[in-house]
PDB file of C-alpha atoms and ligand atoms in Angstrom:
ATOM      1  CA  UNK A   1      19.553  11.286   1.247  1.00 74.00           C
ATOM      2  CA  UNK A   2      17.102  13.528   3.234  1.00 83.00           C
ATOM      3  CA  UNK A   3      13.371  12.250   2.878  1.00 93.00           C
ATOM      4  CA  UNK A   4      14.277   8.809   1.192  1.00 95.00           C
ATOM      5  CA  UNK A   5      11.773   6.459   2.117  1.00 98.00           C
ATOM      6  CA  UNK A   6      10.233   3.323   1.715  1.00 98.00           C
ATOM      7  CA  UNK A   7       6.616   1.976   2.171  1.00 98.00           C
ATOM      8  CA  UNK A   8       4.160  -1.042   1.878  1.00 99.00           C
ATOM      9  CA  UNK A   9       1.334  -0.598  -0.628  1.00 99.00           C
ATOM     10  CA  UNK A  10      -1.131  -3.103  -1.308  1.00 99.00           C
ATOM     11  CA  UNK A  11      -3.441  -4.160  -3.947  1.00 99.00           C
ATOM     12  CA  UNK A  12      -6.361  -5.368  -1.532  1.00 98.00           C
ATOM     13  CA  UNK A  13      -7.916  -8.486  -2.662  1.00 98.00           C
ATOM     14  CA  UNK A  14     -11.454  -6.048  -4.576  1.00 98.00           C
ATOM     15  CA  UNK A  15      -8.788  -4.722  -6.700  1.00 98.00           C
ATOM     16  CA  UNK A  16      -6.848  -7.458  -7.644  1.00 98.00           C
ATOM     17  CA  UNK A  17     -10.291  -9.260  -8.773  1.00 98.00           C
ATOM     18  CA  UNK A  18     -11.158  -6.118 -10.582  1.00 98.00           C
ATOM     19  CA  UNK A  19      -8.297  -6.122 -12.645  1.00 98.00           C
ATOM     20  CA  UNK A  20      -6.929  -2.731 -11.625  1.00 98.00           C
ATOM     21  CA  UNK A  21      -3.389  -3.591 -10.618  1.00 99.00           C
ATOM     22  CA  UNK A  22      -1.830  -2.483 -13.403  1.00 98.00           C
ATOM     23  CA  UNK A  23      -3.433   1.181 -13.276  1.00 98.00           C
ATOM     24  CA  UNK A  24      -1.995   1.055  -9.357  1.00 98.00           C
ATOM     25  CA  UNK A  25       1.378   0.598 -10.091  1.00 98.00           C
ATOM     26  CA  UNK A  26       1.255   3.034 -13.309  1.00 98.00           C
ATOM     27  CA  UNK A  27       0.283   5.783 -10.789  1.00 98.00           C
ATOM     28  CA  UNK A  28       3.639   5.052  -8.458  1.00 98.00           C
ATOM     29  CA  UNK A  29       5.424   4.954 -11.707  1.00 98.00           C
ATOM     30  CA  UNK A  30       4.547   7.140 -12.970  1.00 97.00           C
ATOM     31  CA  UNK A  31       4.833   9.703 -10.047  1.00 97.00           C
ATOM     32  CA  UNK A  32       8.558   9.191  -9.950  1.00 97.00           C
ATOM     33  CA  UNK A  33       8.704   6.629  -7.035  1.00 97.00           C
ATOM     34  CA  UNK A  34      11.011   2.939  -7.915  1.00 97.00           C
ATOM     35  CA  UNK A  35       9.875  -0.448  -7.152  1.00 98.00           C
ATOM     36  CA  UNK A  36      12.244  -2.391  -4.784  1.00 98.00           C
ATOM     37  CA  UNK A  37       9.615  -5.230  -3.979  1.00 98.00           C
ATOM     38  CA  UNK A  38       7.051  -7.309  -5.340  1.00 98.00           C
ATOM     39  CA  UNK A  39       4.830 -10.942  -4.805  1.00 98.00           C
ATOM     40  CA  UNK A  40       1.495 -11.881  -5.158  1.00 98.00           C
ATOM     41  CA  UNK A  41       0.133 -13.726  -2.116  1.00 98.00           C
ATOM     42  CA  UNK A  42      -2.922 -15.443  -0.197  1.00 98.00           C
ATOM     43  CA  UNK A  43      -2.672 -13.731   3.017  1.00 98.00           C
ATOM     44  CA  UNK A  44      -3.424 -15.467   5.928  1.00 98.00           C
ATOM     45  CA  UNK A  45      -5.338 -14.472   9.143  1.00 97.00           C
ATOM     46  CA  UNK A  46      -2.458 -14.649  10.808  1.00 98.00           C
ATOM     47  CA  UNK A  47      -0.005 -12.571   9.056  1.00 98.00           C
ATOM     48  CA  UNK A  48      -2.957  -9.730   8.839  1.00 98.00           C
ATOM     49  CA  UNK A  49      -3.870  -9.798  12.287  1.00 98.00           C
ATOM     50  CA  UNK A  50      -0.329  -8.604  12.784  1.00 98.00           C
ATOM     51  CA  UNK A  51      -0.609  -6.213  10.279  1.00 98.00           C
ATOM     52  CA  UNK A  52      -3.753  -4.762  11.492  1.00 98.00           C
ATOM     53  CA  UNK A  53      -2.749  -5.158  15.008  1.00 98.00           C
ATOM     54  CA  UNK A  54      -3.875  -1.726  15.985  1.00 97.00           C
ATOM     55  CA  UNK A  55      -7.792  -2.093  14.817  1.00 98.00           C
ATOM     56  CA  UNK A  56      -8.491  -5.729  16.101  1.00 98.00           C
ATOM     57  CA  UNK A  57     -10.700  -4.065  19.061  1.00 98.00           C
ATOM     58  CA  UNK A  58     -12.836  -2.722  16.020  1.00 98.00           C
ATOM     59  CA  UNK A  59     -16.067  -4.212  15.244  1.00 98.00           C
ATOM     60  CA  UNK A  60     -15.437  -4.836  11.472  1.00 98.00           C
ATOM     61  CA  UNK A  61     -11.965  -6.715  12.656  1.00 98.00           C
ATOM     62  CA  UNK A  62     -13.486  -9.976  11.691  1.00 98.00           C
ATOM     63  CA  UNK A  63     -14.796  -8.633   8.735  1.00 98.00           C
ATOM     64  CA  UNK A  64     -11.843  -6.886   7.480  1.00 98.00           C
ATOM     65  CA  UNK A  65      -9.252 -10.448   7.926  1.00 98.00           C
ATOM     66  CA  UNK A  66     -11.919 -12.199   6.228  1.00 98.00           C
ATOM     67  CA  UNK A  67     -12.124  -9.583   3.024  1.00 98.00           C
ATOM     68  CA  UNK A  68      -8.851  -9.398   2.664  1.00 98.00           C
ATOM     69  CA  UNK A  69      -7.761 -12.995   3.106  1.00 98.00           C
ATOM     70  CA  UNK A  70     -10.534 -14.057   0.720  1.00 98.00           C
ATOM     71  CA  UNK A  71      -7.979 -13.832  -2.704  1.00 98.00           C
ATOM     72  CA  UNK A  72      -4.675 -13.022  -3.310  1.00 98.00           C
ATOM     73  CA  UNK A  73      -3.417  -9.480  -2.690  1.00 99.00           C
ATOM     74  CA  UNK A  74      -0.207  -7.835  -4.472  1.00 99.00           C
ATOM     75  CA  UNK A  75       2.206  -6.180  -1.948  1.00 99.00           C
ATOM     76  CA  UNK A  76       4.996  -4.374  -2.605  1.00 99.00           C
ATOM     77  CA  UNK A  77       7.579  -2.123  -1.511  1.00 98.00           C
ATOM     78  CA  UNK A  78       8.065   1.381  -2.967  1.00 98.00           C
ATOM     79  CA  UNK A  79      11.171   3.645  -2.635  1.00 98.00           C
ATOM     80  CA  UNK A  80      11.769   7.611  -3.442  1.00 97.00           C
ATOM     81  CA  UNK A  81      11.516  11.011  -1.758  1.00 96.00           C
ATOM     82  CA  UNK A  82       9.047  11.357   1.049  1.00 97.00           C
ATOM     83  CA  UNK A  83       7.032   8.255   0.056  1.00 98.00           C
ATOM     84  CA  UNK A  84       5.181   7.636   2.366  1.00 98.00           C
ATOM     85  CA  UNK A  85       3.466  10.793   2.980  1.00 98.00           C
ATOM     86  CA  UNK A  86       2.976  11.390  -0.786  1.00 98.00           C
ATOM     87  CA  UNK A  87       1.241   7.419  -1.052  1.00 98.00           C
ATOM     88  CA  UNK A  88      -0.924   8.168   1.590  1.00 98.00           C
ATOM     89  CA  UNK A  89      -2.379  11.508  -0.515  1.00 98.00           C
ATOM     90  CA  UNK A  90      -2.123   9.156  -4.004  1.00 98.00           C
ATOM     91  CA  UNK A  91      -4.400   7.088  -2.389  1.00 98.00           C
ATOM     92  CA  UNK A  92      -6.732   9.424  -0.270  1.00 98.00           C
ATOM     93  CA  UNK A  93      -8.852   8.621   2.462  1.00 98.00           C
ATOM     94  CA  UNK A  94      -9.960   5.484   4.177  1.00 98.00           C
ATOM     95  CA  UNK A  95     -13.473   6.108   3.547  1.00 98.00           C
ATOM     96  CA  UNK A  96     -13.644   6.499  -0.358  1.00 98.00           C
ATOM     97  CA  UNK A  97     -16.941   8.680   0.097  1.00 98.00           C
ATOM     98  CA  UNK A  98     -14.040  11.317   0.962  1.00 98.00           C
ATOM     99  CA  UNK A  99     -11.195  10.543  -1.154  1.00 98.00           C
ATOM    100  CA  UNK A 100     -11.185  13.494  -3.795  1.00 98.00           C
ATOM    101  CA  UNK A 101     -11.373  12.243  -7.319  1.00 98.00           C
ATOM    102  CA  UNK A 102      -7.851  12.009  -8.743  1.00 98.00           C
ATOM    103  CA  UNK A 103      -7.047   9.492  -6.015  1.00 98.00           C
ATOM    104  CA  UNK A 104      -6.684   5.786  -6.154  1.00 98.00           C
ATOM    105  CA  UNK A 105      -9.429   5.288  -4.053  1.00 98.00           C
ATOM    106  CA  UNK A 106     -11.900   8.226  -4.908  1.00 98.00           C
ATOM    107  CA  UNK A 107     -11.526   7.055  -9.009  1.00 98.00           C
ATOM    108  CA  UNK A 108     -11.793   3.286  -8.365  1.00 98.00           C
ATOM    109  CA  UNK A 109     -13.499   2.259  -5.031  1.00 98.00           C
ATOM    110  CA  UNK A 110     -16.876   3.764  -2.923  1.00 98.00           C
ATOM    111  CA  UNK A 111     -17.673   1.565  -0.065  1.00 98.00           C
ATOM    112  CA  UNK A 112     -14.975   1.609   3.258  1.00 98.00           C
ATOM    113  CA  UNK A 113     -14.884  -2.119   3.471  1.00 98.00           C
ATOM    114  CA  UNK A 114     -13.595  -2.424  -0.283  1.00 98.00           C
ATOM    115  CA  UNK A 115     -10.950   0.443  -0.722  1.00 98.00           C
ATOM    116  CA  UNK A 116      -8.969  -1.322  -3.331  1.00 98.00           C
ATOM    117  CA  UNK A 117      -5.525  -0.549  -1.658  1.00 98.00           C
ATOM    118  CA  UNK A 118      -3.495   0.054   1.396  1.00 98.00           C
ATOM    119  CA  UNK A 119      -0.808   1.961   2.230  1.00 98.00           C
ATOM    120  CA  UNK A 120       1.744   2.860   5.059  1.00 98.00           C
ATOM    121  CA  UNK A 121       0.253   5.392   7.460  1.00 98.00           C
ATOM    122  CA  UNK A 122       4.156   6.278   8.660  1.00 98.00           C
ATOM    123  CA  UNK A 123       7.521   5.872   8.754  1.00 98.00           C
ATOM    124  CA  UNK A 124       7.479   3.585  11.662  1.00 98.00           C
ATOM    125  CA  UNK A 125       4.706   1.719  10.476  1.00 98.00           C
ATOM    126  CA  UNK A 126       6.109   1.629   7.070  1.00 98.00           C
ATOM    127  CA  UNK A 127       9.337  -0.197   8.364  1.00 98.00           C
ATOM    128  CA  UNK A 128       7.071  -2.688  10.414  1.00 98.00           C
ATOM    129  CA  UNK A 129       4.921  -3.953   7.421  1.00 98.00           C
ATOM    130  CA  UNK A 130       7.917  -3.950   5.348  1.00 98.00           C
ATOM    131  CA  UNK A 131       9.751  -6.391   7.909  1.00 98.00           C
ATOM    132  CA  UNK A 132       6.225  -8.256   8.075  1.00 98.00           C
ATOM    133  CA  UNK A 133       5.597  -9.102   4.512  1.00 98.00           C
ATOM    134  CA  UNK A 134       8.907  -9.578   3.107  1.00 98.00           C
ATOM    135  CA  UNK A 135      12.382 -11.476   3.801  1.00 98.00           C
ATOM    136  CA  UNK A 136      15.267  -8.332   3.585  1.00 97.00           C
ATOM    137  CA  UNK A 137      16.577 -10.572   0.405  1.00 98.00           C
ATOM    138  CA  UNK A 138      13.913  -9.856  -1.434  1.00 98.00           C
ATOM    139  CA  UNK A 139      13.990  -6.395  -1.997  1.00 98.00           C
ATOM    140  CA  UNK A 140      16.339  -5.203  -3.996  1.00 97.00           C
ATOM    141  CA  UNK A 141      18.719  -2.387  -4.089  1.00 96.00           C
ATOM    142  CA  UNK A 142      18.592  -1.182  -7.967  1.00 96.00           C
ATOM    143  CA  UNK A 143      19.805   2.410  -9.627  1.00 93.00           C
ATOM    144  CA  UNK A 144      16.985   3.961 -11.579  1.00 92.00           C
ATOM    145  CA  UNK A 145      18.496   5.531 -14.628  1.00 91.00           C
ATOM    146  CA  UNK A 146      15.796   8.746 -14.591  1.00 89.00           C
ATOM    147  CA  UNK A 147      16.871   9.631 -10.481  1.00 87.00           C
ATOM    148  CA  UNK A 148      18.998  12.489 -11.298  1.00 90.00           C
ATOM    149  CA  UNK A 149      15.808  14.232 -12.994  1.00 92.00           C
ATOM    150  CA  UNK A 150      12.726  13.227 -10.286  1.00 92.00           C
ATOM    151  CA  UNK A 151      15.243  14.534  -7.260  1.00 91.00           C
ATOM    152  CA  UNK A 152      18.088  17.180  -6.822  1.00 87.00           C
ATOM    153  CA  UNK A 153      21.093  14.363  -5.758  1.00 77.00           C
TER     154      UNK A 153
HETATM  155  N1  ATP B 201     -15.910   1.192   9.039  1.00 63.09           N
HETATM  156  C1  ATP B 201     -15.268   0.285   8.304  1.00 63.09           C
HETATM  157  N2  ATP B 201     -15.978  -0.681   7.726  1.00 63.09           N
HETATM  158  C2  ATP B 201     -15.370  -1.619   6.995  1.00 63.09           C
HETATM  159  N3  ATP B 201     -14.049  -1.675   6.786  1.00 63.09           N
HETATM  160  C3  ATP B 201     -13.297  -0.747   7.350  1.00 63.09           C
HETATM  161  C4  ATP B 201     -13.861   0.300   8.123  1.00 63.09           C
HETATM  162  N4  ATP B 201     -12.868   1.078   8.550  1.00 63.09           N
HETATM  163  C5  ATP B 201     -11.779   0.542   8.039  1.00 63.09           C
HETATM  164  N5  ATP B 201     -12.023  -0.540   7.327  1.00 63.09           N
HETATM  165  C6  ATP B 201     -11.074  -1.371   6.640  1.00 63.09           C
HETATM  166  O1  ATP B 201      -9.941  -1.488   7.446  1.00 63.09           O
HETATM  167  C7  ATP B 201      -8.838  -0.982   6.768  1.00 63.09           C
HETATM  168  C8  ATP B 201      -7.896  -0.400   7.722  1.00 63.09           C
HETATM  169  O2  ATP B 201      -8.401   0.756   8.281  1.00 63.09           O
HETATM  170  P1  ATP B 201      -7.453   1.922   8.503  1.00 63.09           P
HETATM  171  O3  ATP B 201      -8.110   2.804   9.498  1.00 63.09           O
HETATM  172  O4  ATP B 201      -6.055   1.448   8.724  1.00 63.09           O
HETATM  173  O5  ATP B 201      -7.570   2.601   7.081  1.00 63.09           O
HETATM  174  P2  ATP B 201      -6.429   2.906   6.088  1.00 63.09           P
HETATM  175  O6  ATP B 201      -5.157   3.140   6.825  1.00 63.09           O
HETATM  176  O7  ATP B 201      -6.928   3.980   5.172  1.00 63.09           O
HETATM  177  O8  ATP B 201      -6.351   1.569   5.246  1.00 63.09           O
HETATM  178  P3  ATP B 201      -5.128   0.613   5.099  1.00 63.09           P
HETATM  179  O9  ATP B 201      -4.543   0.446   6.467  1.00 63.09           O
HETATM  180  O10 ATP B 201      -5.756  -0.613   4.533  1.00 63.09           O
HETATM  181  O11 ATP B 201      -4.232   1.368   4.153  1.00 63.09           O
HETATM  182  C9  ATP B 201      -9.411  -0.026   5.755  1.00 63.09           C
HETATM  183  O12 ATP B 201      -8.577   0.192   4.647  1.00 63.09           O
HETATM  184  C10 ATP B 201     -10.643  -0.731   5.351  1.00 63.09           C
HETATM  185  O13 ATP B 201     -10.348  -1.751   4.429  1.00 63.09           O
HETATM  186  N1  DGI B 202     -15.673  -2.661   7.202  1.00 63.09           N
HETATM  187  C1  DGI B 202     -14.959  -1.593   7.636  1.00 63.09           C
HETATM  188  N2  DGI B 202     -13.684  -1.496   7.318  1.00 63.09           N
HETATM  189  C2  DGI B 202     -12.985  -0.416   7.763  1.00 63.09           C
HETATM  190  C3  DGI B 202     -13.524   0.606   8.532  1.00 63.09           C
HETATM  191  N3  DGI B 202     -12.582   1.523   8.829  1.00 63.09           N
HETATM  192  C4  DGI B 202     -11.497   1.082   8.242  1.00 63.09           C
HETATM  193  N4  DGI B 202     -11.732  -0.066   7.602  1.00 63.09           N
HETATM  194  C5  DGI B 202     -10.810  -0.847   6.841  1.00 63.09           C
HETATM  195  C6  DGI B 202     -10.468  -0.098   5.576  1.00 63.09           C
HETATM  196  C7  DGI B 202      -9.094   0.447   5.851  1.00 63.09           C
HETATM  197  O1  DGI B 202      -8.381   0.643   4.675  1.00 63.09           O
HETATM  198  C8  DGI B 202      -8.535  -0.612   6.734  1.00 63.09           C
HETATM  199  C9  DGI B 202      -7.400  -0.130   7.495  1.00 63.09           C
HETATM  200  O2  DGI B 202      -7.794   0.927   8.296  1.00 63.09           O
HETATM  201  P1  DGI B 202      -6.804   2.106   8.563  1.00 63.09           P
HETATM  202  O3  DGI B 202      -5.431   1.587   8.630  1.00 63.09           O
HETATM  203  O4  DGI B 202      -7.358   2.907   9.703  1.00 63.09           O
HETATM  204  O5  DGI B 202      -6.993   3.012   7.288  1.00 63.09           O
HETATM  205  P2  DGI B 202      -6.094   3.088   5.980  1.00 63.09           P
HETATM  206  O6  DGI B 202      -4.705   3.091   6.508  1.00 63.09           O
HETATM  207  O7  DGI B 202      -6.443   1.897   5.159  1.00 63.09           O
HETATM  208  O8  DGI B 202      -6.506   4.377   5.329  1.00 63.09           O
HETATM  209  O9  DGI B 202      -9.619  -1.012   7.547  1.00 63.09           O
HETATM  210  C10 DGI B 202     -14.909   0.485   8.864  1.00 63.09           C
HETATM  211  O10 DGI B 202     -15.486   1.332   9.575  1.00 63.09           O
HETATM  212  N5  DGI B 202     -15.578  -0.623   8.395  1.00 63.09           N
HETATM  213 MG1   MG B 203      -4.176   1.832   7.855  1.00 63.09          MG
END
């Protein structure tokens, strides 16, 4: 199928304290995108340092594995057409001052250092995180009754 994808979103460690993980995964729901993945975990430093491979010349590096290794985090994997771009705009930009109002992080989050949730930047990056936080077995390959009316199959 043309433009099926999955990604990695995350419930960063601010949101899971502040309760809002069940508005998070009402908004993927609710959008028309299936779950195929889900844990609860206490990241390490180790496991995020791979993740955020690509910013760990930045100054807040340290910073940033310490935030988000400092409670648990809920990952999971989400699967439909095009998800990845459409997350990314669902959850708006890095810096919450400039996420519009209507996305996750312009309606729950204001500060860049606690932006409540991450999400794949691509499709490459997408399939690395993926690999990263979870064993193939544990994602599973379900048929979601409603498909035939969120996509033309
Ligand atoms: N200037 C900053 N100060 C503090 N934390 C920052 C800053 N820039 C980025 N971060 C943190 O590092 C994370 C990764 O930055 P990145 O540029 O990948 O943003 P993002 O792709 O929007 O977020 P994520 O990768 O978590 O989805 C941000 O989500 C944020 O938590
Ligand atoms: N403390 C701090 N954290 C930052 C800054 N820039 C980015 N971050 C954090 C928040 C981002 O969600 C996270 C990952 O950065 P990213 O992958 O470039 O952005 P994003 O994919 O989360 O939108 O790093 C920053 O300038 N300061
Ligand atoms: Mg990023």
């Amino acid at each position: 199928m043309s433009g099926w994808q999955r990604t990695l979103i995350a419930v960063k460690p601010d949101g899971v304290q502040r309760r809002l993980v069940g508005q998070i995964i009402q908004r993927f729901e609710q959008r028309g995108f299936k779950l195929v993945g889900l844990k609860m975990v206490q990241a390490s430093h180790g496991i995020l340092s791979e993740h955020y491979g690509e910013l760990r010349t930045k100054p807040f590096f340290q910073s940033l594995l310490t935030y988000m290794s400092s409670g648990p985090v809920v990952v999971m994997v989400w699967e439909g057409h095009n998800v990845v771009q459409a997350s990314r705009k669902m959850v708006g930009q890095t810096n919450p001052a400039e996420a519009p109002a209507g996305t996750i992080r312009g309606d729950f989050s204001v500060h860049v250092s606690r932006n409540v949730v991450h999400a794949s930047d691509s499709q490459e990056g997408a399939q690395k995180e993926i690999q990263l936080w979870f064993p193939a077995k544990d994602l599973l390959d379900w048929d979601c009754c409603d498909q035939i009316y969120t996509i033309e199959v």
